[in-house]
Each structure stands twice: as C-alpha cells, then as structure tokens.
Short mmCIF file of C-alpha atoms in Angstrom, two decimals:
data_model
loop_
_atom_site.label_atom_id
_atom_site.label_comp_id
_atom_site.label_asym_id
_atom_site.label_seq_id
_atom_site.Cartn_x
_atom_site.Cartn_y
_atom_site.Cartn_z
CA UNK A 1 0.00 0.00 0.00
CA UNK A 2 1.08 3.44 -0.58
CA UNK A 3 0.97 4.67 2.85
CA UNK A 4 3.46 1.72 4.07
CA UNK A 5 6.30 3.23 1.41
CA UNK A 6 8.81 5.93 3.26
CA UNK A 7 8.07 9.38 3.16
CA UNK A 8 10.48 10.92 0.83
CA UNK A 9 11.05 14.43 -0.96
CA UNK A 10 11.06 15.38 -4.73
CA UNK A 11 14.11 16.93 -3.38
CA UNK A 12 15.77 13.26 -2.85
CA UNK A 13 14.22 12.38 -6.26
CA UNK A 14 16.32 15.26 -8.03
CA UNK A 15 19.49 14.41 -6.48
CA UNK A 16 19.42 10.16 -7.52
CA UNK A 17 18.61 11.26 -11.19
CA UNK A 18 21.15 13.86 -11.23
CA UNK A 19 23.58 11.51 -10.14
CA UNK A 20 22.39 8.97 -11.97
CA UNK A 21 21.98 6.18 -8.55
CA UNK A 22 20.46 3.53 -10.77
CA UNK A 23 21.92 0.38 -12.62
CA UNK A 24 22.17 2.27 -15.54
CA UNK A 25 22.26 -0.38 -17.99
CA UNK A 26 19.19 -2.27 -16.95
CA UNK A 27 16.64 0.50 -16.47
CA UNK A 28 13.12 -0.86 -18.20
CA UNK A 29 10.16 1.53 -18.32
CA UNK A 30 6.72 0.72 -17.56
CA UNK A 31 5.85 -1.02 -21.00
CA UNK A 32 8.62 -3.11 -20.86
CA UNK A 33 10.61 -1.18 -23.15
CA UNK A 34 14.68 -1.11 -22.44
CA UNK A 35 15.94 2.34 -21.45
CA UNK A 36 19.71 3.70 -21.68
CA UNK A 37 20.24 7.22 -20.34
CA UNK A 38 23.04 8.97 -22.24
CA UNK A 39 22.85 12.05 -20.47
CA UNK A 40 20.43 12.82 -17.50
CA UNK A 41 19.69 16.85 -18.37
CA UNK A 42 20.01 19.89 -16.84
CA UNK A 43 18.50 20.86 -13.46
CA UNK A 44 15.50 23.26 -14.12
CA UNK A 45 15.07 25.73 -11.81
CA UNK A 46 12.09 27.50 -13.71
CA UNK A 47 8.89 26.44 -14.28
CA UNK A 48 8.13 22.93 -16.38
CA UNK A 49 9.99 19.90 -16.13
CA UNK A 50 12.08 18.64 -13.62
CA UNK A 51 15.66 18.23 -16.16
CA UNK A 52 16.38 19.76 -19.34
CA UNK A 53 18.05 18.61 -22.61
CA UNK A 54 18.16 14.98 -21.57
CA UNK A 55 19.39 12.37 -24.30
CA UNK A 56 17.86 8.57 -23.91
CA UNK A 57 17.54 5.86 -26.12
CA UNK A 58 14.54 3.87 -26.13
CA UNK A 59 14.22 0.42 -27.38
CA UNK A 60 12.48 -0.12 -30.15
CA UNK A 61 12.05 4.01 -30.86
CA UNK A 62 15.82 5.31 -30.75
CA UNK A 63 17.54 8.26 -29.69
CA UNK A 64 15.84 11.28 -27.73
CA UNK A 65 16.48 14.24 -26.80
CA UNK A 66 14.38 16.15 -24.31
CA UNK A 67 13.33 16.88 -21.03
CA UNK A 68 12.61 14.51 -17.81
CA UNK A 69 9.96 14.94 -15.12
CA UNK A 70 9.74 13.58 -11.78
CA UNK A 71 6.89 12.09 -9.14
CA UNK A 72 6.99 10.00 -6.56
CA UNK A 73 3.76 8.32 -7.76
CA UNK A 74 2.68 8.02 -11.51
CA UNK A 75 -0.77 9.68 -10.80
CA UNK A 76 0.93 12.88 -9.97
CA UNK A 77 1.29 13.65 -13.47
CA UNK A 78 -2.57 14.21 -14.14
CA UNK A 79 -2.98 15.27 -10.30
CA UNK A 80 0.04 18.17 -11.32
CA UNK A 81 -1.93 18.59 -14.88
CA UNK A 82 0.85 18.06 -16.93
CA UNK A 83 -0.78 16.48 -19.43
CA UNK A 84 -2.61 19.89 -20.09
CA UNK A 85 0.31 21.98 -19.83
CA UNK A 86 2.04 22.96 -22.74
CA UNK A 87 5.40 23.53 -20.97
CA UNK A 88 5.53 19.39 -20.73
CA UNK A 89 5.59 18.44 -24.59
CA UNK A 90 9.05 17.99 -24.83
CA UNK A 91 9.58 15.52 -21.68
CA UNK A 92 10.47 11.98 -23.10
CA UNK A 93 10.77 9.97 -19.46
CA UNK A 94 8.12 10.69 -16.57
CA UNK A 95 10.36 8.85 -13.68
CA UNK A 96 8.62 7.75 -10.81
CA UNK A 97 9.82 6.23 -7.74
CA UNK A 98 6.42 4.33 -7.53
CA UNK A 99 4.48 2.82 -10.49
CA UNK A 100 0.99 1.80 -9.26
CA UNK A 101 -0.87 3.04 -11.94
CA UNK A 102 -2.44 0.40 -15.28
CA UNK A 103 -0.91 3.38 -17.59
CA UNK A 104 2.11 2.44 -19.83
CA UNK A 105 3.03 5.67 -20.62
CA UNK A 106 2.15 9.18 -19.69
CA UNK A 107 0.42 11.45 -22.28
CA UNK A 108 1.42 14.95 -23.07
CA UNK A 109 -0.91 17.59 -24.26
CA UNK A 110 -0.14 17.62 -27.64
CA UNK A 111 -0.81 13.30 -28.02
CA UNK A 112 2.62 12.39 -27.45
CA UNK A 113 3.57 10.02 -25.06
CA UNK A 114 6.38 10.13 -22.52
CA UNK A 115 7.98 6.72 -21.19
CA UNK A 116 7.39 6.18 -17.35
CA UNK A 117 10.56 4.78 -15.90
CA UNK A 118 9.72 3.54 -12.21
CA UNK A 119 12.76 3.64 -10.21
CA UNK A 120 11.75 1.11 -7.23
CA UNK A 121 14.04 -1.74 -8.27
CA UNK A 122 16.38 -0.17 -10.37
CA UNK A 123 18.22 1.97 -7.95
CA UNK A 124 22.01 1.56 -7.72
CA UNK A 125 21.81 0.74 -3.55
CA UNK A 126 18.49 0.09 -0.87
CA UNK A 127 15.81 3.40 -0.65
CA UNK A 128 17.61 4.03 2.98
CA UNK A 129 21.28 3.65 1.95
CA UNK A 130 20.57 6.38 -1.35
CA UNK A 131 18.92 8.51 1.84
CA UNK A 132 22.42 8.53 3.58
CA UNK A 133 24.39 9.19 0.93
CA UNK A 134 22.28 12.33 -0.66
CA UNK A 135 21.85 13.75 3.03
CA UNK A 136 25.92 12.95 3.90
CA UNK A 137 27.07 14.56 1.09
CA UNK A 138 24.87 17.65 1.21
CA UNK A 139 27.63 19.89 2.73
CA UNK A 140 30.75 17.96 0.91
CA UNK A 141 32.12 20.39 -1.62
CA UNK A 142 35.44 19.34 -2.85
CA UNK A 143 37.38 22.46 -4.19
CA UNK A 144 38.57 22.23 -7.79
CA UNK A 145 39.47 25.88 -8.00
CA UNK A 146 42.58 27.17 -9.17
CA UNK A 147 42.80 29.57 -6.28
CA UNK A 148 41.73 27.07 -3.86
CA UNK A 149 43.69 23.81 -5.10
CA UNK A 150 46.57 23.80 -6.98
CA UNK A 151 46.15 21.76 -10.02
CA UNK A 152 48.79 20.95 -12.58
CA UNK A 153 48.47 22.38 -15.52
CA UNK A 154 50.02 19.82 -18.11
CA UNK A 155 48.28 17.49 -16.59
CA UNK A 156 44.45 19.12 -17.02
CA UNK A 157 45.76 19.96 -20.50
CA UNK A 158 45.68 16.00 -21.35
CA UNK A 159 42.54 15.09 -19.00
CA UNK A 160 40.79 17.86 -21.38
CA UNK A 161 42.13 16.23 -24.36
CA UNK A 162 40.86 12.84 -23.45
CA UNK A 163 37.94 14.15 -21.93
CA UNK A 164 37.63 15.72 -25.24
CA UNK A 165 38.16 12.89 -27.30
CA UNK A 166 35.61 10.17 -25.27
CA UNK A 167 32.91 12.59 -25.96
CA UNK A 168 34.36 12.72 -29.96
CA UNK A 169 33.86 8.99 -30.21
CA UNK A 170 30.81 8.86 -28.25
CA UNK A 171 28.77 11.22 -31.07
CA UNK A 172 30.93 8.85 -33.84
CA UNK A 173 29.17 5.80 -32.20
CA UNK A 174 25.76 7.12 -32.11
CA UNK A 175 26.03 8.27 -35.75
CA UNK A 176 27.53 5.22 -36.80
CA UNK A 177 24.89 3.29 -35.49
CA UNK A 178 22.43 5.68 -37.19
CA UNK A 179 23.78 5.52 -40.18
CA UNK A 180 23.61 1.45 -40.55
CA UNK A 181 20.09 2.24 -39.43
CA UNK A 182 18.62 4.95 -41.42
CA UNK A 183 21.03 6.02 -44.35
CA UNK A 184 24.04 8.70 -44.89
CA UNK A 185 21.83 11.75 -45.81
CA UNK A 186 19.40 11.40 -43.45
CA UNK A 187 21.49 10.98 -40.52
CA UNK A 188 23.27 14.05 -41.44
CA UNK A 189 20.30 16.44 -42.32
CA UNK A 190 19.04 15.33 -39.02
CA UNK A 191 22.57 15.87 -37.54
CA UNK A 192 22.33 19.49 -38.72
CA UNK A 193 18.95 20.40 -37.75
CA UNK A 194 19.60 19.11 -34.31
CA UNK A 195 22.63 21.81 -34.53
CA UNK A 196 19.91 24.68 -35.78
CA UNK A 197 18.24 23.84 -32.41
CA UNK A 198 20.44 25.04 -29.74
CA UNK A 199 19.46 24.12 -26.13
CA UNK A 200 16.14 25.09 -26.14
CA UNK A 201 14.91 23.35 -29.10
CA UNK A 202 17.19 20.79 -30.25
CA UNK A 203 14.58 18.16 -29.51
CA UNK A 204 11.88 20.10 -31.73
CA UNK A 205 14.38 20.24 -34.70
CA UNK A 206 15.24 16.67 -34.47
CA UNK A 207 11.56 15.68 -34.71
CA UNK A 208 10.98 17.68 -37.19
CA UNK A 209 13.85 15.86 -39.06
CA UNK A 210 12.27 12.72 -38.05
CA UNK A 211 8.65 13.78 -39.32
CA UNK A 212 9.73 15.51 -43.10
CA UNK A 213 12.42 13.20 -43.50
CA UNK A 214 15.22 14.19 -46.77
CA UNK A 215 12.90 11.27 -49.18
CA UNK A 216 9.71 13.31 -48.94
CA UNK A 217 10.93 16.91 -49.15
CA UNK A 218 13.07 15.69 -52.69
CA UNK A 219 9.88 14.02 -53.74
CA UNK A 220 8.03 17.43 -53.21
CA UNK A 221 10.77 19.59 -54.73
CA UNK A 222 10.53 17.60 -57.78
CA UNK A 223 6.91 18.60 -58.45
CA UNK A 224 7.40 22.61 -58.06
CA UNK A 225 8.99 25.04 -60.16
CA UNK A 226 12.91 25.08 -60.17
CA UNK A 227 13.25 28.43 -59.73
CA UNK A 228 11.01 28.35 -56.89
CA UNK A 229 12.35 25.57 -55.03
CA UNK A 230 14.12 27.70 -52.02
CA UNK A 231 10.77 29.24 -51.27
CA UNK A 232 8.15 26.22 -51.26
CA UNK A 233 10.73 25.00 -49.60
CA UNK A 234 10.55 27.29 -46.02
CA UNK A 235 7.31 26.86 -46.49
CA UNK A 236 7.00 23.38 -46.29
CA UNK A 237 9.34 23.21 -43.24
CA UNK A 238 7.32 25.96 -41.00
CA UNK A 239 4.31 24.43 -42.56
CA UNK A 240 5.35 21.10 -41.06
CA UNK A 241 6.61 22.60 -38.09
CA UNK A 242 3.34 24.02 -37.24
CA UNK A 243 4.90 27.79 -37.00
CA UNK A 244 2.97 29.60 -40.31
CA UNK A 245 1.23 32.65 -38.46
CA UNK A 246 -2.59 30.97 -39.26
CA UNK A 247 -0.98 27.93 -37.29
CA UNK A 248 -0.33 30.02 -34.75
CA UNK A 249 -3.21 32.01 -34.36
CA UNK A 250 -1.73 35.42 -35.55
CA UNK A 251 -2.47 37.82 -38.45
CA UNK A 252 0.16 37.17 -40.83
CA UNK A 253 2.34 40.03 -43.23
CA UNK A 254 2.58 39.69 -46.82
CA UNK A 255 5.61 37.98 -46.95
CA UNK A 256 3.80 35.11 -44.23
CA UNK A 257 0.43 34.89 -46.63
CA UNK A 258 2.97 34.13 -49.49
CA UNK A 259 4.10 31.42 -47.84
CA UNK A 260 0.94 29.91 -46.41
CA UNK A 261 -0.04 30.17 -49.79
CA UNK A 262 2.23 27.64 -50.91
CA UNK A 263 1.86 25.32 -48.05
CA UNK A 264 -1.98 24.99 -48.71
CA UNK A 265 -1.02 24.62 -52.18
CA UNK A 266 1.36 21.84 -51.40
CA UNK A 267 -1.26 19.91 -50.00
CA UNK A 268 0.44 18.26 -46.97
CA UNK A 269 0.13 17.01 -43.19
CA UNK A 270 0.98 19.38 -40.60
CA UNK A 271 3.24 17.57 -38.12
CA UNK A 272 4.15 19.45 -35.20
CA UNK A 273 2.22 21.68 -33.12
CA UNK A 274 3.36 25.09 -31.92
CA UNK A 275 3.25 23.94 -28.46
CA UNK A 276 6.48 21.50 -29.68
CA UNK A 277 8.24 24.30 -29.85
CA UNK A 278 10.07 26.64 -27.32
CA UNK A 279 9.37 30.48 -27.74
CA UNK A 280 9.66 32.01 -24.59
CA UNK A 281 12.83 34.42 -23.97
CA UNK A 282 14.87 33.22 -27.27
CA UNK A 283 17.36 35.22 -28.49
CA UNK A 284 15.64 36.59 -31.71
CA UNK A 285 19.00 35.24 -33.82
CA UNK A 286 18.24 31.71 -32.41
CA UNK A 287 14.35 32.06 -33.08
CA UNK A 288 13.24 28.87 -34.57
CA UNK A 289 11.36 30.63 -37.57
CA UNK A 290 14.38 32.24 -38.33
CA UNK A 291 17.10 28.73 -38.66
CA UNK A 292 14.67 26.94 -40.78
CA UNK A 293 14.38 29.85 -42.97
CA UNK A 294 18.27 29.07 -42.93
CA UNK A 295 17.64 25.37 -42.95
CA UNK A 296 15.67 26.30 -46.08
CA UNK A 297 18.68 27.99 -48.01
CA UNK A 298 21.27 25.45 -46.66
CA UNK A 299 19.54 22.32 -48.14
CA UNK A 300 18.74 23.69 -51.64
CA UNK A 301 22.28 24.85 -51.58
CA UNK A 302 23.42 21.02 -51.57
CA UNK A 303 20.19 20.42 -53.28
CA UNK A 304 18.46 18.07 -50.87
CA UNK A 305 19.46 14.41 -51.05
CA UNK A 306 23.05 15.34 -52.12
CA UNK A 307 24.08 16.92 -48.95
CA UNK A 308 26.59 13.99 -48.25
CA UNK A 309 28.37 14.32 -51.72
CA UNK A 310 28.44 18.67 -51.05
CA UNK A 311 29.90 18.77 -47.41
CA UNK A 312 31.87 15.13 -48.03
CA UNK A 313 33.78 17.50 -51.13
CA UNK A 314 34.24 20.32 -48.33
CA UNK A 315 35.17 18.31 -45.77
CA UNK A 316 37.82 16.52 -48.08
CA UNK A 317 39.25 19.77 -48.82
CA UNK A 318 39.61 20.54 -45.84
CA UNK A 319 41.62 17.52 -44.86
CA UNK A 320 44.08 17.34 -47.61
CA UNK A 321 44.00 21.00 -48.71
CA UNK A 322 44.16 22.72 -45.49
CA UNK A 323 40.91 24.72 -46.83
CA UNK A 324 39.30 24.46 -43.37
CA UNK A 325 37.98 28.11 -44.27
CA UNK A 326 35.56 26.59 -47.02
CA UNK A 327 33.88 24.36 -44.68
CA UNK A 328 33.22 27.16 -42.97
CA UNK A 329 31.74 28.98 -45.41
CA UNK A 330 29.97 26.08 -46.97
CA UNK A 331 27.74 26.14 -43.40
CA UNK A 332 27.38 29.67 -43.34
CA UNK A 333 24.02 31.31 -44.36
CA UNK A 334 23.91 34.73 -45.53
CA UNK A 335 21.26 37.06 -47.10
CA UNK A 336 22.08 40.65 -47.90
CA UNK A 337 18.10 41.22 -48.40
CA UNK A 338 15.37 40.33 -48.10
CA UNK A 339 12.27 39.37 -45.53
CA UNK A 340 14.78 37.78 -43.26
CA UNK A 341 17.22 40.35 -43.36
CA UNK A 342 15.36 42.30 -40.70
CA UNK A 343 12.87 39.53 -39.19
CA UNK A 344 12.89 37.14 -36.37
CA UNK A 345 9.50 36.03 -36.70
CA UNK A 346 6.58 36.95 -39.10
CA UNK A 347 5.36 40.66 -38.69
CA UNK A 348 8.21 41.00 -35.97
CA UNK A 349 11.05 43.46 -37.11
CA UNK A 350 14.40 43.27 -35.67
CA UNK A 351 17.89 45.07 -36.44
CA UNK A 352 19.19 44.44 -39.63
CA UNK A 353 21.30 41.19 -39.82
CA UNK A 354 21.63 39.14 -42.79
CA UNK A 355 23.49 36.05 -40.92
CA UNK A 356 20.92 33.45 -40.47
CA UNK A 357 23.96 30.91 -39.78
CA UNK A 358 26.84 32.83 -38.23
CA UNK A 359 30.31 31.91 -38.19
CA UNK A 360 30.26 30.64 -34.69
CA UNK A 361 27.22 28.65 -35.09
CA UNK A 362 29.37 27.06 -38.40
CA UNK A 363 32.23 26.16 -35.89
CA UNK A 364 30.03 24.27 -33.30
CA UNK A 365 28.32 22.44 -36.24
CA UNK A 366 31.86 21.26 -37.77
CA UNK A 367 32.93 20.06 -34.63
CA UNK A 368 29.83 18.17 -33.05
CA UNK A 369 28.41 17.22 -36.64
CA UNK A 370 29.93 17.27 -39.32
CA UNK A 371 33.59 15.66 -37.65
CA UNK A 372 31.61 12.84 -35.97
CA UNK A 373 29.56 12.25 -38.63
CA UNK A 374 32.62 11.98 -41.64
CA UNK A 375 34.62 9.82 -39.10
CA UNK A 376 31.61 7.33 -38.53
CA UNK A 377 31.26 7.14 -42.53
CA UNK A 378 35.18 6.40 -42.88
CA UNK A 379 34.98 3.80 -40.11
CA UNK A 380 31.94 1.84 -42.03
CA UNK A 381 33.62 2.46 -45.07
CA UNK A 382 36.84 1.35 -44.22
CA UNK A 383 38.51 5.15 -44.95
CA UNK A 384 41.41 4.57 -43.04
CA UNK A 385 43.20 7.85 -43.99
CA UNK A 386 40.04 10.09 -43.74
CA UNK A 387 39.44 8.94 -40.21
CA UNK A 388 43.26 10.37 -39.34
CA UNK A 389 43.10 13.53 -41.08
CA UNK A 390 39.41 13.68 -39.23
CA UNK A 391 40.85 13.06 -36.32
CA UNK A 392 44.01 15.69 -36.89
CA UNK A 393 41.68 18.35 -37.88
CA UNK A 394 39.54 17.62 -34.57
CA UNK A 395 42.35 18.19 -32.24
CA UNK A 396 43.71 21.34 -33.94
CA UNK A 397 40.26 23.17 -34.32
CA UNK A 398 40.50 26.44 -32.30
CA UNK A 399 38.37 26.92 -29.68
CA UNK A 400 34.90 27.86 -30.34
CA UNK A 401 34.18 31.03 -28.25
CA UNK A 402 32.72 29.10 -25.45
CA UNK A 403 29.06 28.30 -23.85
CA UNK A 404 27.47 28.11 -20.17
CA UNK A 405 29.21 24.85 -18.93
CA UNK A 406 32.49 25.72 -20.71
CA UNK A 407 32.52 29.42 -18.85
CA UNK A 408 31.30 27.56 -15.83
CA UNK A 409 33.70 24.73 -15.81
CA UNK A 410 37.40 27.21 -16.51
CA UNK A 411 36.06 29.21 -13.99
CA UNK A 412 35.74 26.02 -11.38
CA UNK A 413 39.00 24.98 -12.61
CA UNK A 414 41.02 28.03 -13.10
CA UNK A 415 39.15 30.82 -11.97
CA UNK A 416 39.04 32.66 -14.59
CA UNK A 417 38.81 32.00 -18.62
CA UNK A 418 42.08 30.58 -19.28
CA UNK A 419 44.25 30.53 -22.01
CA UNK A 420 44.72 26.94 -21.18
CA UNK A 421 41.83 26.08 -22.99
CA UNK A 422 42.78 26.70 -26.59
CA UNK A 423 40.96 24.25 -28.92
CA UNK A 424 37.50 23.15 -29.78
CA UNK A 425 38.75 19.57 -28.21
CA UNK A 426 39.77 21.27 -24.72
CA UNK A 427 36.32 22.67 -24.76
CA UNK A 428 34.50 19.55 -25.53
CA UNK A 429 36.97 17.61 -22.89
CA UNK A 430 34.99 20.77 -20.27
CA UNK A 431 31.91 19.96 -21.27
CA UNK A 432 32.40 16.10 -21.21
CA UNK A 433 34.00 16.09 -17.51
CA UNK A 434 31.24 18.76 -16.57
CA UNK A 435 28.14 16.25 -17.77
CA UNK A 436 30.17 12.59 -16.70
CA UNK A 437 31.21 13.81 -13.38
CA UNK A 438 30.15 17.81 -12.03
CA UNK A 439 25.96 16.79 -13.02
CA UNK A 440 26.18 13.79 -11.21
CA UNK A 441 28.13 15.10 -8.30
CA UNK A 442 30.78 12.37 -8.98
CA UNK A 443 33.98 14.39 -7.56
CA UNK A 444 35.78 11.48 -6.62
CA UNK A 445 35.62 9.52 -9.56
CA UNK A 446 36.57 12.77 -11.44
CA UNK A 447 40.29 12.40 -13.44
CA UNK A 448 40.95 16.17 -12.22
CA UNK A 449 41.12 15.09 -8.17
CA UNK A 450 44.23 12.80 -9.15
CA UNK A 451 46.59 15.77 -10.08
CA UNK A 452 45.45 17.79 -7.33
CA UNK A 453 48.49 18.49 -4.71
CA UNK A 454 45.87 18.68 -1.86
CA UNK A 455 41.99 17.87 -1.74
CA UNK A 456 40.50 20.61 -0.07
CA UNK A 457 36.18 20.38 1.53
CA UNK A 458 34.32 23.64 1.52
#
C-alpha cells in the first residue's frame, strides 16, 4: 500500500537522477521497453519539467532528446496537470519512484507520449542507503578551484584532451549506429537540424527531421517550379513545423500569406504543433522561424538528397588541402536582403542582420556534426586515412568562443577564462568532464582530483 512506502522528498528524487543512482544499464520503463540514459539533463530551476536537454535511447524508438519529469507516484502527473500543460511536450521519461498506476506511458498535451521509468528496483543501492548518501554529502564540496587547489596544468591539458576525445567517439558511435540504421543523408540532415536547435529546441528540430524526413521533401521539390524551389521550400518546413502565423493564431504580413499560400497549395500534413516548440525568452537570432528559414537555403544549396556528396567534397578539402575556411563557409548562411534580413518572426522586425547561420554557429556544427559524422562514414567504409586527417583536424580546431558549462567549468578549474583552454577539443573535454562527473556530483571519480596536490572540503 502506498501509505506503508517511506516518506520521501522530490528533493531526494532530483538528487538520484542527477547523479544517476540507478543500474544504468538495466533500467526498463513501464511497457517493458529497455531504457539507456546517455545524459540525465540539466537541473530546471524555472517552471516545467524537472531536467532539461536529456538524451535517452529507447528500445524499439531510438535516440531522444528532451526533457525529464519527476513524481513520486505516476498519478501525480494528471494530479500536477501536466498532461494539459504545454510547458511538458518535450519531456520523453516521466520517472517515478512508484508505479501503481495500469498506464504504460504518460500522455502529453499535444498526443505524445512520454515513457514512465519507475525507479523502485532499479536503484544503484536500498531506498535508505541512497537517503544517507544524498543527506551525507549535502555539505561535501570538494574544491577544484585554481585559487583554492593547486592543479597541474600539463596534466588538465591532457585530461581535457581525453575528456575531449571520449565525448568525440561517443557522437561517432551514435552516428555510426544511425547511419547502418537509417542512411548517410538522413542521418546528417538530421545531424544538422539538431545543430539549428540550440538548447532550447534541439529536440523540436530533431523531430521535425524525423517527421519531413530528406525522401519526402526531394519528392516534393521535384513537383514545383525550379526556380522556386528555395521558397516552397521554407514553407513546407514551417508548414510542417506548425509555426505559419494561421498555425499560430496570428495575423500574418505579406511575406507570411505568401508562404501559407504555398503550403496549402502543397497539399500536406501538418506535423508538429506550436506547443512543440520553445518560444519564450529566445534570443531573436536563435528564433526557430528564423534557422529553418536558414535550414531552407542550406539544403537547396546542396540540393536536398546530395548533402553527403556537397559537405563530403568540403570536408575533403579541408583535410588534404588545409581549406578548413571553405567548410566554414559552406555552413554559413547569408542574405544581404530580403524578408529575413530584418525579421525574427513573421510581422516581428528586428535590427538588420543578414546572418541566419553565423560563423560561430558554423564552428560548433563542424565540430559536433559534421567531424563525428565523416569519421563514422570512414569507419563503415573502411577510410582509413580520412578517419586520421578527421581526427588531426579535430584536435587542432581552435576553440569555439565558449558556452554556459564551458565558462562555468574554466572558472571552477582556473578561476578565470584561461588561455589553457585553446581548442575546440579542450572545450569539448569541459563539457564532457562537466556532464560525466560535475551533473552527477561524482567528484571522486573525477580524473581532475588525481593531479590535485591537496583535496580541499568547503
């Protein structure tokens, strides 16, 4: 009965997902279904779910990316009203530490369904043993400070680099598997438009991916004018998306009617929903209207289903040429005029910019897409030399200009932004020991406590 189960806090919940107190590789979810947790998320400390930007794989569905919520009891998901609050589309797991309930899954507003995970049974160590650990280490702060602990520099410099290079061959491995799975092209488009997401809706860009794949949107290309391919184009993907201004409830500007035009015209399903979508305090150059007007341009530039052979040719250059440049510019989107010149969003005016795909935004998809992705297709087709000129170009890639975790992490470390970190692979080695070890609270088993001269509690 529910009453004879100890009394326990949402608090204690948060702290055994974020440091992951399970047997990781045996977790099963409420249908039966076999669940591997990749990355746990991001504590949210707004409103809506528990954990952000979580990455599972499901059996039998795949990879996704998302968010997590938390009970202690399944019903609390109805008795909270999630499942009419628009704020809880994107979760993918509803964890529970109880599952009494007949329901398989939990559904989400928009008809989507979220895998229940009960934890009762798959926790690393007994309910009271968790409790003494979470409560004993609640004032344990080991100091990994540069002003605090002296750390050895040569010695972080290589724990970046292999920090760095595990979470290099961890995206190779999940592409490679993709790509046995679902095909060259369509791993990479979705690659990319996972990339157009940023945090906040990296998820809703990989569904869309997922929902238009690359065989339908070069079957619909084929049927409209040439010279008007770039434009039914956007339309189709903000038709799909579910963000045209009459899907959204909104009067829509010229340039908007144009393109709902077309999408009623092209006579297809509208996938998404705007509630799949995140809106709420995005910077207006990361504004999902805006990328897949960019995602628009970028796949008629490689026109559609030949994206491999265009970026393969760049990133070939690239290794053998030293024309690292071109990649770059082969990512970039730029329009000198135009409706999206000085729009975020339809009938929304903003400064004049006519980057849609910046240079910086170019670097991080090189290095967490396009990299991984070219050294998974050498490895299953046995390019040997591609995969070390890959791998050469990876290492020497200058640093990328930085993010939350990174600034977060050389602070922790150094105390201040340090010229230590010079490469795109130091960066990724921050943000791998900052997910593997600082999320989970795992100081002890962190690489960086071995080179320390003195371990130091706060």
């Amino acid at each position: 009965m529910i009453n004879s189960e100890p009394k326990i806090a949402e608090s204690f919940l948060y702290e055994v997902w974020k440091r992951q107190l399970l047997v990781r590789e045996s977790l099963v979810a409420a249908n039966g279904r076999k669940v591997k947790i990749m990355c746990p998320g991001e504590r949210n400390t707004g409103d809506g779910p528990d954990f952000c930007n979580a990455v599972v794989e499901v059996e039998g569905i795949g990879l996704l990316i998302g968010d997590v919520e938390l009970h202690r009891h399944t019903g609390e998901w109805k008795t909270h009203r999630h499942h009419r609050d628009p704020k809880y589309n994107s979760v993918i797991l509803h964890v529970v530490m109880w599952h009494k309930s007949k329901d398989k899954t939990s559904t989400l507003m928009n008809g989507s369904h979220a895998q229940i995970v009960p934890l009762e049974g798959q926790l690393s160590s007994p309910l009271t043993e968790l409790h003494w650990l979470v409560e004993s280490s609640a004032s344990f702060h080991p100091t990994c400070i540069g002003g605090n602990c002296y750390l050895y520099e040569d010695s972080i410099a290589q724990i970046l680099d292999e920090a760095g290079y595990t979470r290099f061959f961890t995206k190779v491995e999940g592409f490679r598997r993709s790509i046995c799975g679902r095909g060259n092209d369509q791993v990479l488009y979705e690659g990319f438009m996972g990339a157009l997401g940023y945090t906040k809706n990296k998820g809703a860009f990989h569904q869309l991916a997922t929902v238009l794949p690359l065989c339908i949107i070069d079957s619909v290309s084929q049927d409209v004018p040439r010279d008007k391919s770039r434009i039914y184009l956007e339309s189709l993907l903000l038709g799909t998306a579910g963000l045209l201004p009459e899907q959204r409830d909104f009067e829509a500007d010229s340039w908007a009617c144009y393109l709902q035009h077309l999408w009623r015209e092209l006579d297809m399903d509208q996938k998404m929903k705007v509630n799949d979508w995140s809106l709420f305090r995005v910077r207006p150059d990361n504004f999902p209207v805006r990328r897949l007007a960019a995602a628009s341009r970028l796949l008629c530039r490689y026109q559609l289903q030949d994206i491999l052979e265009g970026l393969f040719s760049l990133m070939y250059d690239a290794c053998y040429l030293g024309e690292v440049g071109n990649m770059r510019d082969g990512i970039m989107v730029v329009v000198e005029e135009g409706y999206w010149a000085n729009h975020y969003d339809f009938g929304v005016e903003s400064r004049w910019n006519p980057t849609l795909l910046g240079r910086t935004r170019a670097d991080e998809i090189i290095v967490n897409v396009i990299f991984p992705f070219f050294y998974a297709w050498s490895t299953v087709h046995g390019e040997q030399q591609l995969k070390e000129s890959i791998l050469v170009l990876y290492g020497e890639y200058p640093r990328l200009g930085g993010n939350r975790i990174t600034r977060y992490m050389e602070k922790k470390l150094f105390g201040r932004s340090s010229a230590l970190v010079n490469s795109a692979l130091k960066e990724q080695g921050l943000i791998g020991l900052y997910n593997t070890f600082c999320v989970s609270m795992a100081c002890m088993k962190c690489p960086i406590n071995r080179f320390s001269r003195r371990f130091c509690y706060g």
